[in-house]
């Protein structure tokens, strides 16, 4: 249902010509102009005690052909009354209603309450927002009617764009803190559709549309622990972001500082994501930190263990083969073999010839700090397994214990990297 929500004031209602969408509506009642233009299925008037006696009878009479209901609200003279107004407004609509909010006669804190109510209702009731409008009587020009009476010809401002800032903020926050580009996609497609309705093309918003694909891919790569694809698509984001910024400048310049936060993704970009270099290793390490900061603990630990295999290949001079399945398998076997070798040594058991089991094992075990590195690998593997099995065993770790290990994980990774790279020099 499409509903017009409007506040009734106590001030004098001046004869006015309201300008809406290229049309003129001659009436002292802004709600009449809005009803004639938007044709809502229902009108809800929020009325204070003073407004009920001052202006409601006249407004009621003018809107007699529309479905109108009145809802009493307090004056909003104290904090308790403000909260009461907020509660009344948000309870006045139903799930998935389409709302047109008129704040022309919103006095004191009512416009502020209106904006908060909209944000709240979109989240809680899944409403659709048709518009937020304000009859700008003071901004009108003075004209004379046919009878020679001087009145105001006033524009009706559409303030919906200001409300959309909440949606953009939510989209950027969701992307940066949760690797979810869904809300940003919705906002870009919304303004692109608006452009198409006006111009029958999408040339102005095309740079933003071109940015959506890489942003979505990057977000999913972070969530799915795909570092090669993440750093590769980060290069596309870096290349396309300047044009997208220019597009935002044309539509909603106020959003540029907000969206500029996304440009930091360019820091993960590398020219060749399949060539293993120290730079790429550091980019992947930074990506693991991003996952940890987002609370993607299982993904971060899983990627961290793979990163340790990658570091071994780089240190051992096999960086050109780092994405080959058999090479990675051999490097992982070397770390696992070293783990078994250390266990046998600690238990004073007879050692088999583990050095023949992996092309990297002998090299690794000649490192001065190989035992410390094996300990880090072993703890990482145990942590990965603990997370992967979801606590489905009788001796699983408690959440707080597990979380403490995850928090200490970055320090262990960095120690591993320092030790192995010192040996490779």
mmCIF file of C-alpha atoms in Angstrom:
data_model
loop_
_atom_site.group_PDB
_atom_site.id
_atom_site.type_symbol
_atom_site.label_atom_id
_atom_site.label_comp_id
_atom_site.label_asym_id
_atom_site.label_seq_id
_atom_site.Cartn_x
_atom_site.Cartn_y
_atom_site.Cartn_z
ATOM 1 C CA UNK A 1 0.000 0.000 0.000
ATOM 2 C CA UNK A 2 1.199 3.513 -0.852
ATOM 3 C CA UNK A 3 0.843 5.813 2.157
ATOM 4 C CA UNK A 4 1.402 9.534 2.585
ATOM 5 C CA UNK A 5 2.669 10.353 6.070
ATOM 6 C CA UNK A 6 2.321 14.027 6.950
ATOM 7 C CA UNK A 7 2.540 16.269 9.992
ATOM 8 C CA UNK A 8 -0.095 18.918 10.690
ATOM 9 C CA UNK A 9 1.171 22.256 11.941
ATOM 10 C CA UNK A 10 -0.480 25.025 13.900
ATOM 11 C CA UNK A 11 0.627 27.951 11.748
ATOM 12 C CA UNK A 12 -1.464 29.846 9.249
ATOM 13 C CA UNK A 13 -2.135 28.067 5.934
ATOM 14 C CA UNK A 14 -1.368 30.544 3.141
ATOM 15 C CA UNK A 15 -2.818 30.285 -0.331
ATOM 16 C CA UNK A 16 0.034 28.897 -2.437
ATOM 17 C CA UNK A 17 0.843 27.505 -5.863
ATOM 18 C CA UNK A 18 2.931 24.391 -5.282
ATOM 19 C CA UNK A 19 5.219 23.216 -8.087
ATOM 20 C CA UNK A 20 5.470 19.439 -8.430
ATOM 21 C CA UNK A 21 6.984 17.586 -11.379
ATOM 22 C CA UNK A 22 6.298 20.421 -13.780
ATOM 23 C CA UNK A 23 2.709 20.745 -12.592
ATOM 24 C CA UNK A 24 1.089 23.522 -10.530
ATOM 25 C CA UNK A 25 -1.360 22.957 -7.693
ATOM 26 C CA UNK A 26 -3.144 26.006 -6.326
ATOM 27 C CA UNK A 27 -4.035 25.254 -2.699
ATOM 28 C CA UNK A 28 -3.147 26.322 0.839
ATOM 29 C CA UNK A 29 -2.978 22.641 1.804
ATOM 30 C CA UNK A 30 0.300 20.951 0.867
ATOM 31 C CA UNK A 31 -1.267 17.552 1.525
ATOM 32 C CA UNK A 32 -3.828 18.225 -1.222
ATOM 33 C CA UNK A 33 -1.087 18.996 -3.730
ATOM 34 C CA UNK A 34 0.758 15.827 -2.767
ATOM 35 C CA UNK A 35 -2.369 13.683 -2.973
ATOM 36 C CA UNK A 36 -3.309 15.033 -6.397
ATOM 37 C CA UNK A 37 0.194 14.428 -7.730
ATOM 38 C CA UNK A 38 1.261 11.157 -6.057
ATOM 39 C CA UNK A 39 -2.237 9.644 -5.621
ATOM 40 C CA UNK A 40 -1.547 7.667 -2.435
ATOM 41 C CA UNK A 41 -3.940 4.936 -1.378
ATOM 42 C CA UNK A 42 -4.003 6.230 2.183
ATOM 43 C CA UNK A 43 -3.058 9.378 4.091
ATOM 44 C CA UNK A 44 -1.931 9.348 7.720
ATOM 45 C CA UNK A 45 -1.922 12.736 9.441
ATOM 46 C CA UNK A 46 0.116 13.123 12.626
ATOM 47 C CA UNK A 47 -1.665 15.683 14.756
ATOM 48 C CA UNK A 48 -0.714 17.488 17.963
ATOM 49 C CA UNK A 49 -3.410 18.783 20.288
ATOM 50 C CA UNK A 50 -2.889 22.333 19.030
ATOM 51 C CA UNK A 51 -2.978 21.305 15.363
ATOM 52 C CA UNK A 52 -6.184 19.340 15.877
ATOM 53 C CA UNK A 53 -8.097 22.485 16.758
ATOM 54 C CA UNK A 54 -6.173 24.904 14.513
ATOM 55 C CA UNK A 55 -5.794 23.322 11.065
ATOM 56 C CA UNK A 56 -7.091 19.762 11.030
ATOM 57 C CA UNK A 57 -10.763 20.604 10.233
ATOM 58 C CA UNK A 58 -9.797 22.534 7.093
ATOM 59 C CA UNK A 59 -7.334 19.885 5.925
ATOM 60 C CA UNK A 60 -9.855 17.124 6.628
ATOM 61 C CA UNK A 61 -12.417 18.906 4.488
ATOM 62 C CA UNK A 62 -10.055 19.385 1.539
ATOM 63 C CA UNK A 63 -8.940 15.732 1.648
ATOM 64 C CA UNK A 64 -12.485 14.365 1.901
ATOM 65 C CA UNK A 65 -12.112 12.351 -1.315
ATOM 66 C CA UNK A 66 -9.059 10.482 0.007
ATOM 67 C CA UNK A 67 -8.726 7.766 2.629
ATOM 68 C CA UNK A 68 -7.437 9.672 5.646
ATOM 69 C CA UNK A 69 -6.694 8.680 9.213
ATOM 70 C CA UNK A 70 -5.445 10.840 12.068
ATOM 71 C CA UNK A 71 -2.894 9.838 14.674
ATOM 72 C CA UNK A 72 -2.356 11.924 17.794
ATOM 73 C CA UNK A 73 1.204 12.752 18.778
ATOM 74 C CA UNK A 74 2.628 14.848 21.653
ATOM 75 C CA UNK A 75 4.291 18.211 21.057
ATOM 76 C CA UNK A 76 7.807 16.825 21.443
ATOM 77 C CA UNK A 77 8.814 19.237 24.197
ATOM 78 C CA UNK A 78 10.968 16.719 26.059
ATOM 79 C CA UNK A 79 13.017 13.625 25.370
ATOM 80 C CA UNK A 80 10.259 11.266 26.464
ATOM 81 C CA UNK A 81 7.784 12.862 24.053
ATOM 82 C CA UNK A 82 10.302 12.682 21.198
ATOM 83 C CA UNK A 83 10.726 8.957 21.767
ATOM 84 C CA UNK A 84 6.950 8.607 21.892
ATOM 85 C CA UNK A 85 6.581 10.347 18.532
ATOM 86 C CA UNK A 86 9.215 8.062 17.014
ATOM 87 C CA UNK A 87 7.365 5.013 18.322
ATOM 88 C CA UNK A 88 4.009 6.248 17.025
ATOM 89 C CA UNK A 89 5.349 7.053 13.560
ATOM 90 C CA UNK A 90 7.178 3.752 13.105
ATOM 91 C CA UNK A 91 4.149 1.746 14.240
ATOM 92 C CA UNK A 92 1.827 3.486 11.806
ATOM 93 C CA UNK A 93 2.971 1.549 8.727
ATOM 94 C CA UNK A 94 2.962 -2.130 7.860
ATOM 95 C CA UNK A 95 5.453 -4.509 6.318
ATOM 96 C CA UNK A 96 6.454 -3.602 2.756
ATOM 97 C CA UNK A 97 4.309 -0.459 2.530
ATOM 98 C CA UNK A 98 5.435 2.238 0.113
ATOM 99 C CA UNK A 99 5.914 5.495 1.995
ATOM 100 C CA UNK A 100 5.823 9.144 0.940
ATOM 101 C CA UNK A 101 6.977 11.322 3.844
ATOM 102 C CA UNK A 102 5.895 14.980 3.962
ATOM 103 C CA UNK A 103 7.887 17.080 6.456
ATOM 104 C CA UNK A 104 6.635 20.494 5.337
ATOM 105 C CA UNK A 105 5.037 21.284 8.696
ATOM 106 C CA UNK A 106 7.382 19.226 10.828
ATOM 107 C CA UNK A 107 8.119 21.450 13.819
ATOM 108 C CA UNK A 108 11.096 21.312 16.191
ATOM 109 C CA UNK A 109 12.676 17.832 15.996
ATOM 110 C CA UNK A 110 10.028 16.303 13.723
ATOM 111 C CA UNK A 111 12.107 16.394 10.485
ATOM 112 C CA UNK A 112 14.956 14.682 12.338
ATOM 113 C CA UNK A 113 12.560 12.073 13.717
ATOM 114 C CA UNK A 114 11.195 11.572 10.221
ATOM 115 C CA UNK A 115 14.601 10.760 8.749
ATOM 116 C CA UNK A 116 15.408 8.347 11.559
ATOM 117 C CA UNK A 117 11.985 6.743 11.186
ATOM 118 C CA UNK A 118 12.619 6.168 7.500
ATOM 119 C CA UNK A 119 15.964 4.505 8.146
ATOM 120 C CA UNK A 120 14.414 2.393 10.888
ATOM 121 C CA UNK A 121 11.383 1.360 8.842
ATOM 122 C CA UNK A 122 13.478 0.387 5.812
ATOM 123 C CA UNK A 123 15.463 -1.957 8.027
ATOM 124 C CA UNK A 124 12.705 -3.326 10.261
ATOM 125 C CA UNK A 125 9.577 -3.237 8.078
ATOM 126 C CA UNK A 126 11.219 -3.469 4.635
ATOM 127 C CA UNK A 127 9.280 -0.441 3.427
ATOM 128 C CA UNK A 128 9.850 1.173 0.054
ATOM 129 C CA UNK A 129 10.455 4.906 0.057
ATOM 130 C CA UNK A 130 8.541 6.793 -2.589
ATOM 131 C CA UNK A 131 9.934 10.147 -1.498
ATOM 132 C CA UNK A 132 10.649 12.659 1.229
ATOM 133 C CA UNK A 133 9.135 16.017 0.304
ATOM 134 C CA UNK A 134 9.138 19.531 1.673
ATOM 135 C CA UNK A 135 6.925 22.366 0.438
ATOM 136 C CA UNK A 136 9.399 25.257 0.502
ATOM 137 C CA UNK A 137 6.974 28.139 1.032
ATOM 138 C CA UNK A 138 9.771 30.536 2.020
ATOM 139 C CA UNK A 139 11.707 29.759 -1.166
ATOM 140 C CA UNK A 140 8.801 30.626 -3.444
ATOM 141 C CA UNK A 141 8.457 33.610 -5.735
ATOM 142 C CA UNK A 142 5.659 36.120 -5.287
ATOM 143 C CA UNK A 143 3.052 36.069 -8.065
ATOM 144 C CA UNK A 144 -0.367 37.605 -8.586
ATOM 145 C CA UNK A 145 -3.477 35.568 -9.193
ATOM 146 C CA UNK A 146 -6.096 36.491 -11.787
ATOM 147 C CA UNK A 147 -7.952 38.328 -9.041
ATOM 148 C CA UNK A 148 -4.840 40.419 -8.293
ATOM 149 C CA UNK A 149 -4.026 38.749 -4.977
ATOM 150 C CA UNK A 150 -0.320 38.247 -4.351
ATOM 151 C CA UNK A 151 0.602 34.693 -3.319
ATOM 152 C CA UNK A 152 3.668 32.473 -3.262
ATOM 153 C CA UNK A 153 4.608 30.027 -5.982
ATOM 154 C CA UNK A 154 6.649 27.500 -4.026
ATOM 155 C CA UNK A 155 8.684 24.486 -5.143
ATOM 156 C CA UNK A 156 8.257 21.141 -3.450
ATOM 157 C CA UNK A 157 11.744 19.809 -2.730
ATOM 158 C CA UNK A 158 12.420 16.109 -3.051
ATOM 159 C CA UNK A 159 14.839 15.280 -0.231
ATOM 160 C CA UNK A 160 14.978 11.555 -0.939
ATOM 161 C CA UNK A 161 18.596 11.862 -2.036
ATOM 162 C CA UNK A 162 19.581 12.833 1.488
ATOM 163 C CA UNK A 163 17.947 9.716 2.864
ATOM 164 C CA UNK A 164 19.894 7.612 0.375
ATOM 165 C CA UNK A 165 23.096 8.673 2.133
ATOM 166 C CA UNK A 166 22.114 6.257 4.909
ATOM 167 C CA UNK A 167 21.942 3.495 2.308
ATOM 168 C CA UNK A 168 25.314 4.437 0.826
ATOM 169 C CA UNK A 169 26.846 4.487 4.298
ATOM 170 C CA UNK A 170 25.419 1.052 5.015
ATOM 171 C CA UNK A 171 26.701 -0.216 1.675
ATOM 172 C CA UNK A 172 30.251 1.037 2.215
ATOM 173 C CA UNK A 173 30.280 -0.256 5.795
ATOM 174 C CA UNK A 174 29.003 -3.663 4.690
ATOM 175 C CA UNK A 175 31.659 -3.852 1.987
ATOM 176 C CA UNK A 176 34.592 -2.725 4.112
ATOM 177 C CA UNK A 177 33.684 -4.573 7.298
ATOM 178 C CA UNK A 178 31.927 -7.676 5.996
ATOM 179 C CA UNK A 179 33.151 -8.131 2.387
ATOM 180 C CA UNK A 180 29.583 -7.828 1.109
ATOM 181 C CA UNK A 181 28.992 -5.703 -2.001
ATOM 182 C CA UNK A 182 25.251 -6.367 -2.187
ATOM 183 C CA UNK A 183 24.061 -3.030 -0.784
ATOM 184 C CA UNK A 184 26.497 -1.065 -2.954
ATOM 185 C CA UNK A 185 25.197 -2.940 -5.987
ATOM 186 C CA UNK A 186 21.662 -1.916 -5.095
ATOM 187 C CA UNK A 187 22.581 1.764 -4.771
ATOM 188 C CA UNK A 188 24.539 1.929 -8.018
ATOM 189 C CA UNK A 189 21.794 0.150 -9.934
ATOM 190 C CA UNK A 190 19.219 2.495 -8.386
ATOM 191 C CA UNK A 191 20.908 5.675 -9.592
ATOM 192 C CA UNK A 192 21.629 4.021 -12.950
ATOM 193 C CA UNK A 193 17.945 3.175 -13.359
ATOM 194 C CA UNK A 194 17.058 6.751 -12.438
ATOM 195 C CA UNK A 195 19.432 8.013 -15.116
ATOM 196 C CA UNK A 196 17.906 5.676 -17.684
ATOM 197 C CA UNK A 197 14.382 6.868 -16.840
ATOM 198 C CA UNK A 198 15.465 10.462 -17.456
ATOM 199 C CA UNK A 199 17.806 10.080 -20.459
ATOM 200 C CA UNK A 200 17.137 6.585 -21.891
ATOM 201 C CA UNK A 201 20.829 5.730 -21.469
ATOM 202 C CA UNK A 202 23.303 4.915 -18.708
ATOM 203 C CA UNK A 203 26.362 6.772 -19.940
ATOM 204 C CA UNK A 204 26.755 8.868 -16.787
ATOM 205 C CA UNK A 205 26.646 5.929 -14.405
ATOM 206 C CA UNK A 206 28.506 3.479 -16.648
ATOM 207 C CA UNK A 207 31.830 3.957 -14.774
ATOM 208 C CA UNK A 208 30.058 2.995 -11.546
ATOM 209 C CA UNK A 209 28.485 -0.040 -13.192
ATOM 210 C CA UNK A 210 31.914 -1.026 -14.513
ATOM 211 C CA UNK A 211 33.241 -0.887 -10.962
ATOM 212 C CA UNK A 212 30.521 -3.150 -9.578
ATOM 213 C CA UNK A 213 31.854 -6.353 -11.120
ATOM 214 C CA UNK A 214 35.382 -6.066 -9.651
ATOM 215 C CA UNK A 215 34.021 -4.928 -6.283
ATOM 216 C CA UNK A 216 31.708 -7.927 -6.067
ATOM 217 C CA UNK A 217 34.435 -10.320 -7.179
ATOM 218 C CA UNK A 218 36.884 -8.893 -4.661
ATOM 219 C CA UNK A 219 34.352 -9.229 -1.841
ATOM 220 C CA UNK A 220 33.600 -12.846 -2.716
ATOM 221 C CA UNK A 221 37.312 -13.623 -3.120
ATOM 222 C CA UNK A 222 37.926 -12.361 0.414
ATOM 223 C CA UNK A 223 35.050 -14.387 1.806
ATOM 224 C CA UNK A 224 36.051 -17.517 -0.115
ATOM 225 C CA UNK A 225 39.807 -17.154 0.561
ATOM 226 C CA UNK A 226 40.890 -16.715 -3.057
ATOM 227 C CA UNK A 227 43.967 -14.449 -2.722
ATOM 228 C CA UNK A 228 45.139 -14.774 -6.336
ATOM 229 C CA UNK A 229 41.818 -13.529 -7.651
ATOM 230 C CA UNK A 230 41.525 -10.914 -4.898
ATOM 231 C CA UNK A 231 44.808 -9.176 -5.712
ATOM 232 C CA UNK A 232 44.143 -9.500 -9.445
ATOM 233 C CA UNK A 233 40.729 -7.856 -9.264
ATOM 234 C CA UNK A 234 42.112 -5.219 -6.890
ATOM 235 C CA UNK A 235 44.111 -3.953 -9.870
ATOM 236 C CA UNK A 236 40.881 -3.489 -11.830
ATOM 237 C CA UNK A 237 39.357 -1.588 -8.923
ATOM 238 C CA UNK A 238 42.433 0.627 -8.744
ATOM 239 C CA UNK A 239 42.236 1.365 -12.495
ATOM 240 C CA UNK A 240 38.508 2.032 -12.619
ATOM 241 C CA UNK A 241 38.048 3.947 -9.392
ATOM 242 C CA UNK A 242 39.029 7.421 -10.718
ATOM 243 C CA UNK A 243 36.306 7.317 -13.390
ATOM 244 C CA UNK A 244 33.782 6.058 -10.861
ATOM 245 C CA UNK A 245 34.712 8.978 -8.599
ATOM 246 C CA UNK A 246 33.995 11.401 -11.429
ATOM 247 C CA UNK A 247 30.591 9.781 -11.923
ATOM 248 C CA UNK A 248 29.733 10.141 -8.245
ATOM 249 C CA UNK A 249 30.824 13.776 -8.436
ATOM 250 C CA UNK A 250 28.126 14.328 -11.056
ATOM 251 C CA UNK A 251 25.353 12.693 -9.043
ATOM 252 C CA UNK A 252 26.027 12.974 -5.326
ATOM 253 C CA UNK A 253 29.350 14.766 -4.632
ATOM 254 C CA UNK A 254 28.882 14.397 -0.882
ATOM 255 C CA UNK A 255 29.502 10.664 -1.279
ATOM 256 C CA UNK A 256 33.051 11.036 -2.615
ATOM 257 C CA UNK A 257 34.750 11.089 0.811
ATOM 258 C CA UNK A 258 32.675 8.066 1.786
ATOM 259 C CA UNK A 259 33.458 6.022 -1.308
ATOM 260 C CA UNK A 260 37.117 7.035 -1.233
ATOM 261 C CA UNK A 261 37.513 4.583 1.630
ATOM 262 C CA UNK A 262 37.029 1.793 -0.905
ATOM 263 C CA UNK A 263 39.998 3.028 -2.929
ATOM 264 C CA UNK A 264 42.297 1.563 -0.266
ATOM 265 C CA UNK A 265 41.660 -1.798 -1.911
ATOM 266 C CA UNK A 266 44.100 -0.616 -4.556
ATOM 267 C CA UNK A 267 46.828 -1.294 -2.001
ATOM 268 C CA UNK A 268 46.306 -5.013 -2.661
ATOM 269 C CA UNK A 269 46.850 -4.664 -6.398
ATOM 270 C CA UNK A 270 49.846 -6.283 -8.091
ATOM 271 C CA UNK A 271 50.758 -6.223 -11.763
ATOM 272 C CA UNK A 272 51.009 -10.040 -12.087
ATOM 273 C CA UNK A 273 49.113 -12.012 -9.488
ATOM 274 C CA UNK A 274 50.403 -15.408 -10.682
ATOM 275 C CA UNK A 275 54.094 -14.486 -10.317
ATOM 276 C CA UNK A 276 55.305 -15.129 -6.785
ATOM 277 C CA UNK A 277 57.271 -12.205 -5.376
ATOM 278 C CA UNK A 278 57.927 -10.814 -1.919
ATOM 279 C CA UNK A 279 55.393 -8.114 -2.721
ATOM 280 C CA UNK A 280 52.684 -10.653 -3.541
ATOM 281 C CA UNK A 281 53.431 -12.596 -0.370
ATOM 282 C CA UNK A 282 52.989 -9.420 1.663
ATOM 283 C CA UNK A 283 49.731 -8.588 -0.147
ATOM 284 C CA UNK A 284 48.392 -12.018 0.747
ATOM 285 C CA UNK A 285 49.523 -11.565 4.336
ATOM 286 C CA UNK A 286 47.642 -8.258 4.445
ATOM 287 C CA UNK A 287 44.576 -9.952 2.993
ATOM 288 C CA UNK A 288 44.642 -12.468 5.833
ATOM 289 C CA UNK A 289 44.648 -9.549 8.263
ATOM 290 C CA UNK A 290 41.627 -8.105 6.475
ATOM 291 C CA UNK A 291 39.797 -11.391 6.961
ATOM 292 C CA UNK A 292 40.702 -11.421 10.649
ATOM 293 C CA UNK A 293 39.513 -7.823 11.057
ATOM 294 C CA UNK A 294 36.209 -8.798 9.441
ATOM 295 C CA UNK A 295 35.780 -11.729 11.790
ATOM 296 C CA UNK A 296 36.276 -14.260 8.973
ATOM 297 C CA UNK A 297 38.390 -16.388 11.277
ATOM 298 C CA UNK A 298 38.002 -19.740 9.575
ATOM 299 C CA UNK A 299 38.841 -18.270 6.177
ATOM 300 C CA UNK A 300 41.846 -16.403 7.607
ATOM 301 C CA UNK A 301 43.366 -19.449 9.301
ATOM 302 C CA UNK A 302 42.738 -21.641 6.258
ATOM 303 C CA UNK A 303 44.404 -19.097 3.998
ATOM 304 C CA UNK A 304 47.166 -18.549 6.544
ATOM 305 C CA UNK A 305 48.130 -22.222 6.445
ATOM 306 C CA UNK A 306 48.273 -22.117 2.642
ATOM 307 C CA UNK A 307 50.283 -18.915 2.872
ATOM 308 C CA UNK A 308 52.907 -20.742 4.942
ATOM 309 C CA UNK A 309 53.253 -23.288 2.122
ATOM 310 C CA UNK A 310 53.633 -20.408 -0.349
ATOM 311 C CA UNK A 311 56.322 -18.777 1.790
ATOM 312 C CA UNK A 312 58.263 -22.052 1.894
ATOM 313 C CA UNK A 313 58.180 -22.310 -1.902
ATOM 314 C CA UNK A 314 59.367 -18.731 -2.244
ATOM 315 C CA UNK A 315 62.180 -19.181 0.258
ATOM 316 C CA UNK A 316 63.264 -22.474 -1.331
ATOM 317 C CA UNK A 317 63.512 -20.862 -4.777
ATOM 318 C CA UNK A 318 60.488 -22.567 -6.325
ATOM 319 C CA UNK A 319 58.331 -19.482 -6.713
ATOM 320 C CA UNK A 320 57.733 -20.107 -10.410
ATOM 321 C CA UNK A 321 55.898 -23.320 -9.537
ATOM 322 C CA UNK A 322 53.927 -22.012 -6.575
ATOM 323 C CA UNK A 323 50.509 -22.604 -8.146
ATOM 324 C CA UNK A 324 51.263 -26.120 -9.424
ATOM 325 C CA UNK A 325 49.300 -28.709 -7.470
ATOM 326 C CA UNK A 326 52.128 -31.255 -7.227
ATOM 327 C CA UNK A 327 54.624 -28.610 -6.109
ATOM 328 C CA UNK A 328 52.356 -27.343 -3.359
ATOM 329 C CA UNK A 329 51.654 -30.905 -2.304
ATOM 330 C CA UNK A 330 55.375 -31.568 -2.017
ATOM 331 C CA UNK A 331 55.939 -28.419 0.065
ATOM 332 C CA UNK A 332 53.056 -29.286 2.386
ATOM 333 C CA UNK A 333 54.441 -32.805 2.728
ATOM 334 C CA UNK A 334 57.797 -31.331 3.682
ATOM 335 C CA UNK A 335 56.260 -29.371 6.555
ATOM 336 C CA UNK A 336 54.210 -32.355 7.679
ATOM 337 C CA UNK A 337 57.233 -34.626 7.319
ATOM 338 C CA UNK A 338 59.344 -32.275 9.399
ATOM 339 C CA UNK A 339 56.578 -32.291 12.001
ATOM 340 C CA UNK A 340 56.713 -36.101 12.157
ATOM 341 C CA UNK A 341 60.510 -36.069 12.261
ATOM 342 C CA UNK A 342 60.508 -33.689 15.211
ATOM 343 C CA UNK A 343 57.925 -35.822 17.009
ATOM 344 C CA UNK A 344 60.108 -38.916 16.581
ATOM 345 C CA UNK A 345 63.184 -37.067 17.786
ATOM 346 C CA UNK A 346 61.348 -35.777 20.845
ATOM 347 C CA UNK A 347 60.150 -39.283 21.615
ATOM 348 C CA UNK A 348 63.600 -40.734 20.885
ATOM 349 C CA UNK A 349 62.151 -43.081 18.307
ATOM 350 C CA UNK A 350 64.036 -44.536 15.366
ATOM 351 C CA UNK A 351 63.760 -42.066 12.499
ATOM 352 C CA UNK A 352 62.888 -43.229 9.006
ATOM 353 C CA UNK A 353 64.552 -41.546 6.075
ATOM 354 C CA UNK A 354 62.026 -38.717 5.812
ATOM 355 C CA UNK A 355 64.461 -36.736 3.676
ATOM 356 C CA UNK A 356 63.564 -38.936 0.719
ATOM 357 C CA UNK A 357 59.855 -38.301 1.036
ATOM 358 C CA UNK A 358 59.837 -34.703 -0.173
ATOM 359 C CA UNK A 359 62.046 -32.583 -2.403
ATOM 360 C CA UNK A 360 61.770 -29.726 0.117
ATOM 361 C CA UNK A 361 62.183 -31.621 3.373
ATOM 362 C CA UNK A 362 65.968 -31.769 3.435
ATOM 363 C CA UNK A 363 66.260 -28.084 2.582
ATOM 364 C CA UNK A 364 63.765 -27.157 5.295
ATOM 365 C CA UNK A 365 65.370 -29.316 7.979
ATOM 366 C CA UNK A 366 68.754 -27.659 7.455
ATOM 367 C CA UNK A 367 67.287 -24.337 8.612
ATOM 368 C CA UNK A 368 68.634 -23.375 12.017
ATOM 369 C CA UNK A 369 65.117 -22.612 13.265
ATOM 370 C CA UNK A 370 63.286 -25.480 11.586
ATOM 371 C CA UNK A 371 61.989 -26.861 14.871
ATOM 372 C CA UNK A 372 60.402 -23.538 15.850
ATOM 373 C CA UNK A 373 58.853 -23.246 12.400
ATOM 374 C CA UNK A 374 57.502 -26.792 12.646
ATOM 375 C CA UNK A 375 55.864 -25.841 15.930
ATOM 376 C CA UNK A 376 54.144 -22.897 14.246
ATOM 377 C CA UNK A 377 53.009 -25.127 11.373
ATOM 378 C CA UNK A 378 51.704 -27.746 13.763
ATOM 379 C CA UNK A 379 49.713 -25.248 15.833
ATOM 380 C CA UNK A 380 48.326 -23.671 12.670
ATOM 381 C CA UNK A 381 47.195 -27.048 11.328
ATOM 382 C CA UNK A 382 45.547 -27.901 14.639
ATOM 383 C CA UNK A 383 43.780 -24.519 14.696
ATOM 384 C CA UNK A 384 42.610 -24.976 11.120
ATOM 385 C CA UNK A 385 41.234 -28.438 11.931
ATOM 386 C CA UNK A 386 39.555 -27.200 15.104
ATOM 387 C CA UNK A 387 37.742 -24.506 13.121
ATOM 388 C CA UNK A 388 36.876 -26.799 10.224
ATOM 389 C CA UNK A 389 35.272 -29.465 12.422
ATOM 390 C CA UNK A 390 32.988 -26.892 14.074
ATOM 391 C CA UNK A 391 33.471 -28.227 17.608
ATOM 392 C CA UNK A 392 31.826 -31.543 16.728
ATOM 393 C CA UNK A 393 33.817 -33.645 19.166
ATOM 394 C CA UNK A 394 33.864 -34.231 22.896
ATOM 395 C CA UNK A 395 37.150 -32.422 23.568
ATOM 396 C CA UNK A 396 36.602 -29.404 21.349
ATOM 397 C CA UNK A 397 37.876 -26.053 22.536
ATOM 398 C CA UNK A 398 35.618 -23.384 24.001
ATOM 399 C CA UNK A 399 34.938 -20.300 21.932
ATOM 400 C CA UNK A 400 36.987 -17.934 24.080
ATOM 401 C CA UNK A 401 40.005 -20.257 24.039
ATOM 402 C CA UNK A 402 39.716 -20.639 20.288
ATOM 403 C CA UNK A 403 39.337 -16.905 19.799
ATOM 404 C CA UNK A 404 42.503 -16.253 21.804
ATOM 405 C CA UNK A 405 44.437 -18.577 19.505
ATOM 406 C CA UNK A 406 43.032 -16.839 16.442
ATOM 407 C CA UNK A 407 44.093 -13.450 17.833
ATOM 408 C CA UNK A 408 47.651 -14.745 18.317
ATOM 409 C CA UNK A 409 47.738 -16.281 14.850
ATOM 410 C CA UNK A 410 49.119 -13.214 12.974
ATOM 411 C CA UNK A 411 52.123 -13.018 15.284
ATOM 412 C CA UNK A 412 52.904 -16.694 14.616
ATOM 413 C CA UNK A 413 52.669 -16.182 10.849
ATOM 414 C CA UNK A 414 55.028 -13.220 10.945
ATOM 415 C CA UNK A 415 57.509 -15.156 13.090
ATOM 416 C CA UNK A 416 57.449 -18.044 10.621
ATOM 417 C CA UNK A 417 58.087 -15.675 7.725
ATOM 418 C CA UNK A 418 60.995 -13.957 9.471
ATOM 419 C CA UNK A 419 62.712 -17.234 10.348
ATOM 420 C CA UNK A 420 62.438 -18.861 6.932
ATOM 421 C CA UNK A 421 63.397 -15.756 4.968
ATOM 422 C CA UNK A 422 66.467 -15.206 7.127
ATOM 423 C CA UNK A 423 67.647 -18.691 6.200
ATOM 424 C CA UNK A 424 66.962 -18.201 2.486
ATOM 425 C CA UNK A 425 69.224 -15.126 2.220
#
